Amino acid sequence: MSSALPSDSPALFDLPPAVPDFSLESAARLRGFWPVAGCDEAGRGPLAGPVVAAAVILDPENIPEGLNDSKKLTAKAREALFETIFDKALVSVASSSPARIDRINILRASLDAMRRAVLGLALPPAMVLADGRDQPPGIPCRSQAVIKGDARSLSIAAASIIAKVTRDRMMAQAATIYPAYGFDGHVGYGTAVHRAAIIDTGPCPLHRMSFRPLRQVE
């Protein structure tokens, strides 16, 4: 037996793709919380390198076009938006080193980098929208954890781009100091090439020795 979908119930594959918007920021503003900063991090998963966090306050009258979750953008698009965001928004960046990650764990190191990024903004926000399930502790304003926030909030999407491009540039620089690992290609993630280099060469100071693949490395 066949059945027709009601005219107001489109098939799932006909729905438009989800893109971030400014609705969370606008809702906060209506409640009296302004400015609003979006905050995100890049680099929780890699075996090497820092975790980098960014906080961004967008101008609602001058939002860069094309903002999206950094993972959904090409490297060329991210680089172009990186410059545009710095031109049109308030931006702050902070990072936690591999040594700090090993000392306090990756989640705490990520949240602490997010906290410092927020505190580094030239204009203190009244509300912070933080990507993920956790809110950065120790910030002197309201905050809201937003799951998949980089796909929902333009401010978080902007922060995701800043954090991703900043970290990629840091790892490209690291590749010139530690060329044996190919950091400019995999940016520290546990690819087969990277794991083979660790076995052949041993870890360097940028490796996170608390991460499982490196715990047994002498």
Coordinates of C-alpha atoms in Angstrom, one line a residue:
M1 CA 0.0 0.0 0.0
S2 CA 1.4 3.4 -0.9
S3 CA 0.7 6.6 0.9
A4 CA 1.4 10.2 0.1
L5 CA 3.2 12.6 2.4
P6 CA 1.1 15.6 3.5
S7 CA 1.9 18.7 1.6
D8 CA 3.3 20.4 4.7
S9 CA 5.5 17.4 5.6
P10 CA 8.4 17.4 3.1
A11 CA 10.6 14.3 2.8
L12 CA 13.8 14.3 4.8
F13 CA 16.0 14.5 1.7
D14 CA 14.1 17.6 0.5
L15 CA 14.8 19.6 3.6
P16 CA 17.4 22.4 3.2
P17 CA 20.8 21.7 4.8
A18 CA 21.3 23.2 8.3
V19 CA 23.4 26.3 8.4
P20 CA 24.3 28.5 11.3
D21 CA 22.3 31.6 12.0
F22 CA 22.2 34.5 14.5
S23 CA 19.1 33.3 16.4
L24 CA 20.8 32.4 19.6
E25 CA 22.6 35.7 19.7
S26 CA 19.4 37.6 18.9
A27 CA 17.5 35.8 21.6
A28 CA 20.2 36.6 24.2
R29 CA 20.1 40.3 23.1
L30 CA 16.4 40.4 23.6
R31 CA 16.9 39.1 27.1
G32 CA 19.3 42.0 27.8
F33 CA 22.6 40.1 27.3
W34 CA 24.8 41.9 24.9
P35 CA 27.4 41.6 23.5
V36 CA 27.4 37.9 22.8
A37 CA 30.6 36.0 22.1
G38 CA 30.9 32.7 20.3
C39 CA 33.6 30.3 21.5
D40 CA 35.1 27.2 20.0
E41 CA 38.3 25.2 20.0
A42 CA 40.4 23.2 17.5
G43 CA 42.7 20.3 18.2
R44 CA 41.2 18.1 20.9
G45 CA 41.9 14.8 19.1
P46 CA 45.5 15.1 17.7
L47 CA 48.4 13.2 19.2
A48 CA 50.6 16.4 18.9
G49 CA 50.4 20.1 19.1
P50 CA 48.4 22.6 21.2
V51 CA 44.6 22.9 21.6
V52 CA 43.6 26.3 20.3
A53 CA 40.5 28.3 21.3
A54 CA 39.0 31.4 19.9
A55 CA 36.3 33.8 21.0
V56 CA 34.5 36.1 18.6
I57 CA 32.0 38.9 19.0
L58 CA 30.3 39.6 15.6
D59 CA 28.8 43.0 14.6
P60 CA 25.2 42.1 13.8
E61 CA 25.2 44.9 11.1
N62 CA 28.4 43.6 9.5
I63 CA 28.4 39.7 9.6
P64 CA 30.9 38.1 7.1
E65 CA 29.2 36.1 4.4
G66 CA 29.8 32.4 4.1
L67 CA 30.3 31.6 7.8
N68 CA 29.9 28.0 8.6
D69 CA 31.3 25.1 10.7
S70 CA 35.0 25.2 9.8
K71 CA 34.9 21.4 9.0
K72 CA 32.4 22.1 6.2
L73 CA 34.7 24.7 4.5
T74 CA 37.6 24.3 2.2
A75 CA 41.0 25.4 3.4
K76 CA 40.9 28.2 0.9
A77 CA 37.5 29.4 2.2
R78 CA 38.7 29.2 5.8
E79 CA 41.8 31.3 5.1
A80 CA 39.7 34.0 3.3
L81 CA 37.1 34.1 6.1
F82 CA 39.9 34.2 8.8
E83 CA 41.1 37.5 7.4
T84 CA 37.5 38.8 7.0
I85 CA 36.5 37.9 10.6
F86 CA 39.5 39.7 12.0
D87 CA 38.6 42.8 9.9
K88 CA 34.9 42.8 10.9
A89 CA 34.7 41.4 14.4
L90 CA 36.3 41.3 17.8
V91 CA 38.6 38.3 18.1
S92 CA 40.7 36.7 20.9
V93 CA 42.7 33.5 20.7
A94 CA 44.4 31.4 23.4
S95 CA 46.0 27.9 23.5
S96 CA 47.0 25.2 25.8
S97 CA 50.3 23.5 25.2
P98 CA 50.9 19.7 25.0
A99 CA 52.6 19.8 28.4
R100 CA 49.5 21.5 29.9
I101 CA 47.3 18.9 28.2
D102 CA 49.3 16.1 29.7
R103 CA 49.2 17.8 33.1
I104 CA 45.5 18.6 33.5
N105 CA 43.9 16.5 30.7
I106 CA 42.6 17.5 27.3
L107 CA 39.1 18.5 28.4
R108 CA 40.3 20.8 31.1
A109 CA 43.0 22.2 28.9
S110 CA 40.5 23.0 26.2
L111 CA 38.0 24.7 28.5
D112 CA 40.8 26.7 30.1
A113 CA 41.9 27.9 26.6
M114 CA 38.3 28.9 25.9
R115 CA 38.2 30.8 29.2
R116 CA 41.3 32.7 28.4
A117 CA 40.1 33.5 24.9
V118 CA 36.9 35.0 26.3
L119 CA 38.9 37.0 28.9
G120 CA 41.1 38.3 26.2
L121 CA 38.3 40.0 24.2
A122 CA 38.7 43.8 24.0
L123 CA 35.0 44.1 24.9
P124 CA 33.8 41.9 27.8
P125 CA 30.8 39.9 26.6
A126 CA 27.5 39.6 28.6
M127 CA 26.9 36.1 27.2
V128 CA 29.2 33.4 25.9
L129 CA 27.9 30.7 23.5
A130 CA 30.4 27.8 23.9
D131 CA 30.5 24.9 21.4
G132 CA 29.9 21.5 22.9
R133 CA 28.5 20.1 26.1
D134 CA 30.6 22.0 28.6
Q135 CA 30.8 25.7 29.6
P136 CA 34.3 27.2 30.2
P137 CA 34.6 27.8 34.0
G138 CA 35.7 31.0 35.5
I139 CA 34.3 33.5 33.1
P140 CA 32.5 36.6 34.6
C141 CA 29.3 36.4 32.6
R142 CA 26.5 34.1 31.6
S143 CA 27.4 31.2 29.3
Q144 CA 25.5 28.5 27.4
A145 CA 26.8 25.3 26.1
V146 CA 25.6 24.6 22.5
I147 CA 25.9 21.1 21.2
K148 CA 27.0 21.2 17.5
G149 CA 27.2 25.0 18.0
D150 CA 29.5 25.6 15.0
A151 CA 26.6 24.4 12.8
R152 CA 24.0 26.5 14.7
S153 CA 25.5 29.8 15.7
L154 CA 27.3 32.2 13.4
S155 CA 29.4 33.5 16.3
I156 CA 30.6 30.0 17.2
A157 CA 31.1 29.2 13.5
A158 CA 33.4 32.3 13.3
A159 CA 35.3 31.1 16.3
S160 CA 35.7 27.6 14.9
I161 CA 37.3 29.1 11.8
I162 CA 39.7 31.3 13.7
A163 CA 40.7 28.4 16.0
K164 CA 41.2 26.0 13.1
V165 CA 43.2 28.3 10.9
T166 CA 45.4 29.5 13.8
R167 CA 46.2 25.9 14.8
D168 CA 46.9 24.8 11.2
R169 CA 49.3 27.6 10.8
M170 CA 51.0 26.7 14.1
M171 CA 51.4 23.1 13.0
A172 CA 52.8 24.2 9.6
Q173 CA 55.4 26.2 11.5
A174 CA 56.1 23.1 13.7
A175 CA 56.8 21.1 10.6
T176 CA 59.8 23.3 9.8
I177 CA 61.2 22.6 13.3
Y178 CA 60.3 18.9 13.4
P179 CA 60.3 17.9 9.8
A180 CA 60.3 14.1 10.4
Y181 CA 56.7 14.0 11.4
G182 CA 54.9 15.7 8.6
F183 CA 52.9 18.0 10.8
D184 CA 52.0 20.3 7.9
G185 CA 50.0 17.4 6.3
H186 CA 48.1 15.8 9.2
V187 CA 48.4 18.7 11.8
G188 CA 49.2 16.2 14.5
Y189 CA 46.3 13.7 14.0
G190 CA 47.1 10.0 14.4
T191 CA 47.4 9.1 10.7
A192 CA 49.4 6.1 9.6
V193 CA 52.2 8.3 8.4
H194 CA 52.3 10.1 11.8
R195 CA 52.3 6.9 13.8
A196 CA 55.0 5.4 11.6
A197 CA 57.2 8.5 12.2
I198 CA 56.7 8.2 16.0
I199 CA 57.9 4.6 15.8
D200 CA 60.9 5.5 13.7
T201 CA 61.9 8.7 15.3
G202 CA 60.3 8.7 18.7
P203 CA 58.1 11.5 20.1
C204 CA 59.1 15.2 20.1
P205 CA 58.2 17.9 22.7
L206 CA 55.0 18.6 20.8
H207 CA 53.6 15.1 21.4
R208 CA 50.9 14.5 24.0
M209 CA 52.4 11.8 26.1
S210 CA 49.2 11.2 28.0
F211 CA 47.4 10.0 24.9
R212 CA 47.1 6.3 24.6
P213 CA 49.3 5.6 21.5
L214 CA 52.1 7.5 23.1
R215 CA 51.9 6.2 26.7
Q216 CA 54.0 3.1 25.9
V217 CA 56.6 5.0 23.9
E218 CA 59.9 5.2 25.7

